[in-house]
JSON list of C-alpha atoms in Angstrom, two decimals:
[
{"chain": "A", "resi": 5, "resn": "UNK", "atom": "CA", "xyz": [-16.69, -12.21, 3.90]},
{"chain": "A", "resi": 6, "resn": "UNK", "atom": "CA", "xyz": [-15.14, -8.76, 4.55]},
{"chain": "A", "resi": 7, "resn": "UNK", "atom": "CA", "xyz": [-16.34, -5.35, 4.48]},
{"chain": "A", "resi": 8, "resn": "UNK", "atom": "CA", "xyz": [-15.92, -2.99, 1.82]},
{"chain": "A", "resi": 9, "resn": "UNK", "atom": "CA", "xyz": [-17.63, 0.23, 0.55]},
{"chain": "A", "resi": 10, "resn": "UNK", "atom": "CA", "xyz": [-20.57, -1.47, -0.81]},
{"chain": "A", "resi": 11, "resn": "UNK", "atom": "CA", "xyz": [-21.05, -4.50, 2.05]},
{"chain": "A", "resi": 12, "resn": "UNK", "atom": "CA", "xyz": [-19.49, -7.49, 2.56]},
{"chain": "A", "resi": 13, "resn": "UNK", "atom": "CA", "xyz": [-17.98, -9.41, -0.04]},
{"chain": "A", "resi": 14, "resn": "UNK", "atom": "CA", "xyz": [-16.03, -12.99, -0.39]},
{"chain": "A", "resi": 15, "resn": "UNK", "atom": "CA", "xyz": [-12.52, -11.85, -0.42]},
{"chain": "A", "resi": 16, "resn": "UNK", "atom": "CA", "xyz": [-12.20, -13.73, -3.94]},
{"chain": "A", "resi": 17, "resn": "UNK", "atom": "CA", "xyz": [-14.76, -11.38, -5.03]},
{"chain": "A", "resi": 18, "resn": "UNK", "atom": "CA", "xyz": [-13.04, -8.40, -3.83]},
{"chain": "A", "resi": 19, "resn": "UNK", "atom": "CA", "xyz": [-9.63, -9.45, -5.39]},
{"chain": "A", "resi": 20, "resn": "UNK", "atom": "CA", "xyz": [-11.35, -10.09, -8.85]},
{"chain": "A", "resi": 21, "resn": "UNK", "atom": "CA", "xyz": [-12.85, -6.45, -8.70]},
{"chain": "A", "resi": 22, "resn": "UNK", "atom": "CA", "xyz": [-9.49, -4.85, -7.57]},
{"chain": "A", "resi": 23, "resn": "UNK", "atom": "CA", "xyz": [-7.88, -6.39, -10.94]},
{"chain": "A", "resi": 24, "resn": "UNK", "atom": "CA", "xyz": [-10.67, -5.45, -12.92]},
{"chain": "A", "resi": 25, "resn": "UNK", "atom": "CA", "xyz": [-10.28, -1.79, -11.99]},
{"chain": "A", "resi": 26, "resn": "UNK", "atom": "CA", "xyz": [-6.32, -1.78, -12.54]},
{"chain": "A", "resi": 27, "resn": "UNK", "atom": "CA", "xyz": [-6.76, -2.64, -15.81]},
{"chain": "A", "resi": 28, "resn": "UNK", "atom": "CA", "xyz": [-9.60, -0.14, -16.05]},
{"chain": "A", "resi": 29, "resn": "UNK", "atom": "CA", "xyz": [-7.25, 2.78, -14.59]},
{"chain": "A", "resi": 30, "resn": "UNK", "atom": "CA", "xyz": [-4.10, 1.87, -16.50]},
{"chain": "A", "resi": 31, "resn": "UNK", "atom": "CA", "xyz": [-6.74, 1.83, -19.89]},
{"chain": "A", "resi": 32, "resn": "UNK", "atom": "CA", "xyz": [-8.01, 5.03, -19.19]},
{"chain": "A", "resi": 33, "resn": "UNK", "atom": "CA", "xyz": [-4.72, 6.46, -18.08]},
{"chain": "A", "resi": 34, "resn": "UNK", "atom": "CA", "xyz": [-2.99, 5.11, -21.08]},
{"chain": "A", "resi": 35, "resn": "UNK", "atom": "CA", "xyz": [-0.07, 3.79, -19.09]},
{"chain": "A", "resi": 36, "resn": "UNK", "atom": "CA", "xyz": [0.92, 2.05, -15.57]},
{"chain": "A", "resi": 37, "resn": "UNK", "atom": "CA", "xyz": [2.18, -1.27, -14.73]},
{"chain": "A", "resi": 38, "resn": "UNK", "atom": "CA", "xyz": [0.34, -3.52, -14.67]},
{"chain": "A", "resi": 39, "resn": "UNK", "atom": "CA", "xyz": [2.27, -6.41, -13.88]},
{"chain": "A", "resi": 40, "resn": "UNK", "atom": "CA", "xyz": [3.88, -5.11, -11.15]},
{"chain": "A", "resi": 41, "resn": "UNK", "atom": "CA", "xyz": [0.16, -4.01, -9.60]},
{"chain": "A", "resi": 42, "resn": "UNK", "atom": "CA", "xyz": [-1.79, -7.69, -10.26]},
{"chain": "A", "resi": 43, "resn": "UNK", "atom": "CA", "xyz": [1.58, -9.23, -8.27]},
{"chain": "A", "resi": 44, "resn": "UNK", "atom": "CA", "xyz": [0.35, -7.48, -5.09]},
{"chain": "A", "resi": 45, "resn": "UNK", "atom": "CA", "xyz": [-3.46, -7.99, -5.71]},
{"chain": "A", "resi": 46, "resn": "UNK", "atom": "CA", "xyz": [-3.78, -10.81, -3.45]},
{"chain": "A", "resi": 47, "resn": "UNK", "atom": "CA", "xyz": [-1.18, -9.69, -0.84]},
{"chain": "A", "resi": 48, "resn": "UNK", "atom": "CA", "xyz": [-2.79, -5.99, -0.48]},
{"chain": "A", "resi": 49, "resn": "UNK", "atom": "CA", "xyz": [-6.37, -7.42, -0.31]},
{"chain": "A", "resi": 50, "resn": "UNK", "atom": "CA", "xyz": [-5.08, -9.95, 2.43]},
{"chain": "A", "resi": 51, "resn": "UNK", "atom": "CA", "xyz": [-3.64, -6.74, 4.38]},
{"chain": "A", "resi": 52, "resn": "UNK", "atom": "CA", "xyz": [-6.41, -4.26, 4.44]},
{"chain": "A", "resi": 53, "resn": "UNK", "atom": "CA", "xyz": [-9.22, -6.63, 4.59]},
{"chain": "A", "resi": 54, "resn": "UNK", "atom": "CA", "xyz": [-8.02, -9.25, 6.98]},
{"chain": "A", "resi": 55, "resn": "UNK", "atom": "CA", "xyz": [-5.08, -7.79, 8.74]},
{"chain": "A", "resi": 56, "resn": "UNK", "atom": "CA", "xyz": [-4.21, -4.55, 9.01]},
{"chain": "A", "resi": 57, "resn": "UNK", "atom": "CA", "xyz": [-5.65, -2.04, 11.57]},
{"chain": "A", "resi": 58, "resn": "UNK", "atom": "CA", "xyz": [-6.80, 0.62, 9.35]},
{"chain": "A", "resi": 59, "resn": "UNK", "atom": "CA", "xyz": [-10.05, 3.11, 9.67]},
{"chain": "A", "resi": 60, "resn": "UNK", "atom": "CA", "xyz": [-11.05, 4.86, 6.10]},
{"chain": "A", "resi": 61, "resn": "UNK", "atom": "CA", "xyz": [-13.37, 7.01, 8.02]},
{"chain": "A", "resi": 62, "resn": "UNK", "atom": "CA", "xyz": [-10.15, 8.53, 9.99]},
{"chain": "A", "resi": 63, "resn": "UNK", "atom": "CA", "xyz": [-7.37, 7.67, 7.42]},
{"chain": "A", "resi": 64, "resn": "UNK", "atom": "CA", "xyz": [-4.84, 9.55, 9.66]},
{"chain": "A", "resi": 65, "resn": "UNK", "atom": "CA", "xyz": [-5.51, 7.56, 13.09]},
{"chain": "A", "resi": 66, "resn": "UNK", "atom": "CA", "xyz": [-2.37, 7.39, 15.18]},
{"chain": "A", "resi": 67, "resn": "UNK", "atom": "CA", "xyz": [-2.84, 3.87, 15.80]},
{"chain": "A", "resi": 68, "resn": "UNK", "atom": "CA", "xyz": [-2.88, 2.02, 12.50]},
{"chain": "A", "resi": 69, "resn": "UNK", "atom": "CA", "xyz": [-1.08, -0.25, 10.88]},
{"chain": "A", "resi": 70, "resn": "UNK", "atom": "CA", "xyz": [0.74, 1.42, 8.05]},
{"chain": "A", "resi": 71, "resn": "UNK", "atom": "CA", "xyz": [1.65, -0.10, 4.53]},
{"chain": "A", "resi": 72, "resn": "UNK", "atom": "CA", "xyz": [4.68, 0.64, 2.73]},
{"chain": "A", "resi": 73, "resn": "UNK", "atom": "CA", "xyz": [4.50, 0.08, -0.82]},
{"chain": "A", "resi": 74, "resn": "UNK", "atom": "CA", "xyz": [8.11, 0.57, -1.93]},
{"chain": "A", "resi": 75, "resn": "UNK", "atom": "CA", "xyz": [7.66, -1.15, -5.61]},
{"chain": "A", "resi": 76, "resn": "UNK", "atom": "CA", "xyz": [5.68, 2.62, -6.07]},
{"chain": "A", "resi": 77, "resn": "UNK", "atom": "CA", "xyz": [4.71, 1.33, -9.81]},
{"chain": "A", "resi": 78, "resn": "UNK", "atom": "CA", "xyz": [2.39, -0.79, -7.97]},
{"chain": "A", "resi": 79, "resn": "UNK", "atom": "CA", "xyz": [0.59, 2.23, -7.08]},
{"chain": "A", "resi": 80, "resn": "UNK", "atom": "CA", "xyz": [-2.83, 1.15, -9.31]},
{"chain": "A", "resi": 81, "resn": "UNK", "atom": "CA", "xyz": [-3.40, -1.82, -7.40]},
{"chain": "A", "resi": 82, "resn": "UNK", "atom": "CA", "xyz": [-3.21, -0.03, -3.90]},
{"chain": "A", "resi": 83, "resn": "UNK", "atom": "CA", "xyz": [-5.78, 2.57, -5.13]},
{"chain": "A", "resi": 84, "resn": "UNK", "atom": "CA", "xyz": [-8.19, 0.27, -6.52]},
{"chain": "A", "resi": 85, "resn": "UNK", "atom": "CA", "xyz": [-8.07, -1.53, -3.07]},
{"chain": "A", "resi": 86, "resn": "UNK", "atom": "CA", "xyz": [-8.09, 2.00, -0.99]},
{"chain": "A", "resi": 87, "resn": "UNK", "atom": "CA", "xyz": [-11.05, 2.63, -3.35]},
{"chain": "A", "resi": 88, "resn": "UNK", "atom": "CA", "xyz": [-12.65, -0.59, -2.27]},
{"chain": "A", "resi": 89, "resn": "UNK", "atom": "CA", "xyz": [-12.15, -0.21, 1.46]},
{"chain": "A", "resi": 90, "resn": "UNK", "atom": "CA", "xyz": [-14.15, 3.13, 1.17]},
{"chain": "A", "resi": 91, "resn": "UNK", "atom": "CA", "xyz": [-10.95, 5.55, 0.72]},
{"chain": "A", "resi": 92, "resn": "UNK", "atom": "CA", "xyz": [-12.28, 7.63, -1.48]},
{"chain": "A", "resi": 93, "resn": "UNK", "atom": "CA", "xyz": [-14.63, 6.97, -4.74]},
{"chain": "A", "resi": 94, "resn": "UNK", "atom": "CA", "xyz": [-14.33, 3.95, -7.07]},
{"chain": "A", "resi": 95, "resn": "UNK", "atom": "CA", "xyz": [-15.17, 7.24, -9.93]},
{"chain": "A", "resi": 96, "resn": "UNK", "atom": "CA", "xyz": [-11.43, 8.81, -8.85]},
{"chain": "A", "resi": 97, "resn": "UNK", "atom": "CA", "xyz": [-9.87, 5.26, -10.28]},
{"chain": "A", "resi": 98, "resn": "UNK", "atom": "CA", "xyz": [-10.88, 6.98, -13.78]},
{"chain": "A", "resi": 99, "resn": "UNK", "atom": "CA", "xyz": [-8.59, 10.04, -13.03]},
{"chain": "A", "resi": 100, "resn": "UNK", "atom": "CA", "xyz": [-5.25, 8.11, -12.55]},
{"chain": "A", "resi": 101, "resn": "UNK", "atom": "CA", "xyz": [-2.24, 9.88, -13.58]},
{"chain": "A", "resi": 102, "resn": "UNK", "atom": "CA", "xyz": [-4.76, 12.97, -14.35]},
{"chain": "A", "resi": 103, "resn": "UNK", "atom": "CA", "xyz": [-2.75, 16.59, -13.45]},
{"chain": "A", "resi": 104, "resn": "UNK", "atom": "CA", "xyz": [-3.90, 17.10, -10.29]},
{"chain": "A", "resi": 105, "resn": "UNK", "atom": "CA", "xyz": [-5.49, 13.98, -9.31]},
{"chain": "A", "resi": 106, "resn": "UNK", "atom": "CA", "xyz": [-5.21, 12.39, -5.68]},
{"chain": "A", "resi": 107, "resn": "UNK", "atom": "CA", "xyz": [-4.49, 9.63, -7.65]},
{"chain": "A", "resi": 108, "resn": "UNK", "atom": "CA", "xyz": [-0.53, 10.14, -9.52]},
{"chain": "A", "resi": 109, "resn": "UNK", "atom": "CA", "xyz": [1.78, 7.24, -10.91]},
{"chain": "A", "resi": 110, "resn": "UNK", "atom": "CA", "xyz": [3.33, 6.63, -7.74]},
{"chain": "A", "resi": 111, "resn": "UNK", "atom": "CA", "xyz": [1.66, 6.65, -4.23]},
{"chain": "A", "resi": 112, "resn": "UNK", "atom": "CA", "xyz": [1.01, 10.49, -3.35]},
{"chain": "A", "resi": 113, "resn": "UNK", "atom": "CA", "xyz": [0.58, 11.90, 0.40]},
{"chain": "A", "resi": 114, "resn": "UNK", "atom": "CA", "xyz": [-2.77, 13.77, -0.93]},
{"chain": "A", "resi": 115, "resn": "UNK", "atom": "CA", "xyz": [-4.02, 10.63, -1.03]},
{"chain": "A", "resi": 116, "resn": "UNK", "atom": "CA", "xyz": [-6.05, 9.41, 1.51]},
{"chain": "A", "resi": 117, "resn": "UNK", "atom": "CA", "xyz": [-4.78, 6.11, 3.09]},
{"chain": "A", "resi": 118, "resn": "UNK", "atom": "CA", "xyz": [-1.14, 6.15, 1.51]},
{"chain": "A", "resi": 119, "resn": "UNK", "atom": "CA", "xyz": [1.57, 6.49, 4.42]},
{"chain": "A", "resi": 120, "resn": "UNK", "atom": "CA", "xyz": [4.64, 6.84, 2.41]},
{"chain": "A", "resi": 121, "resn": "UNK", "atom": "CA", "xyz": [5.43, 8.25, -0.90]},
{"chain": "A", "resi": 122, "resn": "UNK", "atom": "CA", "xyz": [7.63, 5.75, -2.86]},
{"chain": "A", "resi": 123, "resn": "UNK", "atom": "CA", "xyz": [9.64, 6.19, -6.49]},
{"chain": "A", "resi": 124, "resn": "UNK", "atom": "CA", "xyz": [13.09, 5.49, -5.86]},
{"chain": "A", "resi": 125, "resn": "UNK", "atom": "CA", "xyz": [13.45, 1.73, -5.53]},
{"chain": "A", "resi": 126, "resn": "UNK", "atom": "CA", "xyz": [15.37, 0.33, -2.72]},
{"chain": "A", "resi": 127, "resn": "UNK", "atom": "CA", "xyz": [14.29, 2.73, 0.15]},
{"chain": "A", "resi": 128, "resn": "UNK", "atom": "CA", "xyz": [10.87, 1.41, 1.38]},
{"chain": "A", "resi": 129, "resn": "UNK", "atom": "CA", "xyz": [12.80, -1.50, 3.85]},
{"chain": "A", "resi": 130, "resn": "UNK", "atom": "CA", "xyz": [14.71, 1.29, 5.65]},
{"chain": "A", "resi": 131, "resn": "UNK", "atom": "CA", "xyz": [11.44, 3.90, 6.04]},
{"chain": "A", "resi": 132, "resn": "UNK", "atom": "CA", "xyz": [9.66, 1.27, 7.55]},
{"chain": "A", "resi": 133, "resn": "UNK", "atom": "CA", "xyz": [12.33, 0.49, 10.11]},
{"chain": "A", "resi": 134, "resn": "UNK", "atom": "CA", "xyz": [12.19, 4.02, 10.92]},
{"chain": "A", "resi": 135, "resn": "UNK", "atom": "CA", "xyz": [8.34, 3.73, 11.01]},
{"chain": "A", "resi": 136, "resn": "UNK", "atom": "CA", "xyz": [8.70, 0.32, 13.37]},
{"chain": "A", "resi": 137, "resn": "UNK", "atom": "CA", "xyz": [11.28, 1.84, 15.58]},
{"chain": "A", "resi": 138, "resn": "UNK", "atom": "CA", "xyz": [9.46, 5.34, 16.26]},
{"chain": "A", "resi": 139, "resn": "UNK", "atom": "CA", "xyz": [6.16, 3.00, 17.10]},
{"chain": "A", "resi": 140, "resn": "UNK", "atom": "CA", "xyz": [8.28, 1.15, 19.69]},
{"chain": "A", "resi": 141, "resn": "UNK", "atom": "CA", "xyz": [9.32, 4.68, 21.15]},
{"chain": "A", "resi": 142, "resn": "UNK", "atom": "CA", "xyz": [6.25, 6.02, 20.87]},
{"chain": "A", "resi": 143, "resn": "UNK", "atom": "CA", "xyz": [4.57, 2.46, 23.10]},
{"chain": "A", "resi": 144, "resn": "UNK", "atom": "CA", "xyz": [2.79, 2.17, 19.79]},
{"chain": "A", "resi": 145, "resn": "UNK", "atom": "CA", "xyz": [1.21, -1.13, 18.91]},
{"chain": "A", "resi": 146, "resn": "UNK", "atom": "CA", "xyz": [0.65, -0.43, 15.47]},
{"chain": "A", "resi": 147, "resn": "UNK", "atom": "CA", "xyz": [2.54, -3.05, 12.86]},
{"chain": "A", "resi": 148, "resn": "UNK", "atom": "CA", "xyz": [4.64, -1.49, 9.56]},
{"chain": "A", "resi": 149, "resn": "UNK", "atom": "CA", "xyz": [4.05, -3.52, 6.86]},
{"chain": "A", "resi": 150, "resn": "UNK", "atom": "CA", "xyz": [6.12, -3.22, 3.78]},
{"chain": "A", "resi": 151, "resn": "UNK", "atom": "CA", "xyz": [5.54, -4.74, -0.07]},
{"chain": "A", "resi": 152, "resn": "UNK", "atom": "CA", "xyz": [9.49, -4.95, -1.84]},
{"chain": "A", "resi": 153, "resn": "UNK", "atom": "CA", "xyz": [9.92, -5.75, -5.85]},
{"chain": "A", "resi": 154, "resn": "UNK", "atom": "CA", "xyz": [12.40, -8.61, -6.81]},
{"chain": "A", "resi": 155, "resn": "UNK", "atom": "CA", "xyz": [14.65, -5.96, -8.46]},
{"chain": "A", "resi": 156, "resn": "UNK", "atom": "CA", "xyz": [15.25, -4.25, -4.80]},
{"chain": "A", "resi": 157, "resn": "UNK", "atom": "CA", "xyz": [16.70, -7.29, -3.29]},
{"chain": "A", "resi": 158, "resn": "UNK", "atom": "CA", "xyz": [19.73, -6.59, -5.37]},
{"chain": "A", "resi": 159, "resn": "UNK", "atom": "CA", "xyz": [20.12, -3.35, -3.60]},
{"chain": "A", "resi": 160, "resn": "UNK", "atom": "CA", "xyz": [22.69, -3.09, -1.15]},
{"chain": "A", "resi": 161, "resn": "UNK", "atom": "CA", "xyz": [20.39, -0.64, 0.85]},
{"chain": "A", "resi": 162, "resn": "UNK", "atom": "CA", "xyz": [18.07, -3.69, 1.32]},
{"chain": "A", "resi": 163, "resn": "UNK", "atom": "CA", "xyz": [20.08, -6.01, 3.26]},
{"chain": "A", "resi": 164, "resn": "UNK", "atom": "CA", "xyz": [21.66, -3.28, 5.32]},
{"chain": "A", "resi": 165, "resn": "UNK", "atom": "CA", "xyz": [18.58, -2.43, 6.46]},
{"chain": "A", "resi": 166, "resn": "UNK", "atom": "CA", "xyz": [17.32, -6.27, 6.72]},
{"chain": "A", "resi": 167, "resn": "UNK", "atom": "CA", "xyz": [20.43, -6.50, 9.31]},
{"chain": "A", "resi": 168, "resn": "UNK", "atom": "CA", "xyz": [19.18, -3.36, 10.92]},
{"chain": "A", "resi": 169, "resn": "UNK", "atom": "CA", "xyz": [15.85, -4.66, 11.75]},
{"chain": "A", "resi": 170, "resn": "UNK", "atom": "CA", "xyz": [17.31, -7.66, 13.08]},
{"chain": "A", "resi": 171, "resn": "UNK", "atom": "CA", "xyz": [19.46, -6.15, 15.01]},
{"chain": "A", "resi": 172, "resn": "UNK", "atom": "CA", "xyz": [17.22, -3.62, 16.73]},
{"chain": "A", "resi": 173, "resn": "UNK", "atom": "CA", "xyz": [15.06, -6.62, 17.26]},
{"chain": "A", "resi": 174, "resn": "UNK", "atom": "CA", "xyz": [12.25, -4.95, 15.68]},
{"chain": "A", "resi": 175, "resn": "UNK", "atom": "CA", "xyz": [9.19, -7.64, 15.79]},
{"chain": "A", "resi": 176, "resn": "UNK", "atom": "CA", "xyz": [6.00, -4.74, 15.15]},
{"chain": "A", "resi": 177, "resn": "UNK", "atom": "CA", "xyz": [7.97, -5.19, 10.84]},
{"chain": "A", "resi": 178, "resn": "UNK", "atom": "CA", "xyz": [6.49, -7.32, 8.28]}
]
């Protein structure tokens, strides 16, 4: 059982909701991707219900974990679960892609719980070393997590910044 917005659910139950409301969002929207979003379903509901230090009462904490979501098209499936962990309201799922909505097609800074803002492919690895290395300066304990596409791994960026990590011996990256 974990917590969400409206009590504590089996996290089966929780993932099955989360894909229901992508395909809501991307219906009303009339566009998204949805493939790309149901691939991280399980992943993402693993993350902020099991894992990741996170506090949607204080979405800016200086202490938790933060998520990288650098496949940005995958942006639906992180707000339905944002939505779920008591973000903001499931009723602002309706409004993706809406001018002026929190809720755009790629992750958006206005939106509360999203850490980076992601569109170019290929950039998310080396943010979140960035991210893992100012924790370690900082004597933060927080953790960067960080989601990738298959397509990215064929960027050069990737690897160079896979070496990086290793390298700087950074162990708060996942």
């Amino acid at each position: 059982m974990v917590p969400t917005r409206s009590g504590l659910k089996p996290l089966g139950a929780v993932v099955k909701e989360v894909r229901k409301n992508i395909l809501r969002m991307v219906a009303e929207a009339g566009s998204g991707h949805v493939g790309a979003s149901f691939s991280t379903v399980e992943i993402l509901c693993a993350l902020y219900f099991l894992k990741m230090k996170k506090d949607p009462g204080n979405p800016n904490w200086s202490e938790r974990d933060l998520l990288i979501l650098s496949k940005g098209h995958a942006a639906p499936a992180l707000y339905a679960i944002l939505s779920e962990a008591g973000y903001f309201p499931e009723s602002e799922l309706l409004r993706l892609r809406e001018l002026g909505s929190i809720l755009q097609g790629h992750p958006d800074l206005r939106t509360p719980g999203i850490d980076f803002v992601s569109g170019s492919l290929g950039q998310g690895l080396s943010v979140a070393i960035g991210f893992a290395l100012a924790a370690k300066m900082d004597g933060s304990r927080r953790r960067i997590y960080v989601i990738l596409g298959d397509g990215e791994l064929n960027e050069g960026q990737i690897w160079e910044a896979a070496l990086t990590a290793s390298h700087l011996k950074l162990d708060n990256i996942t």
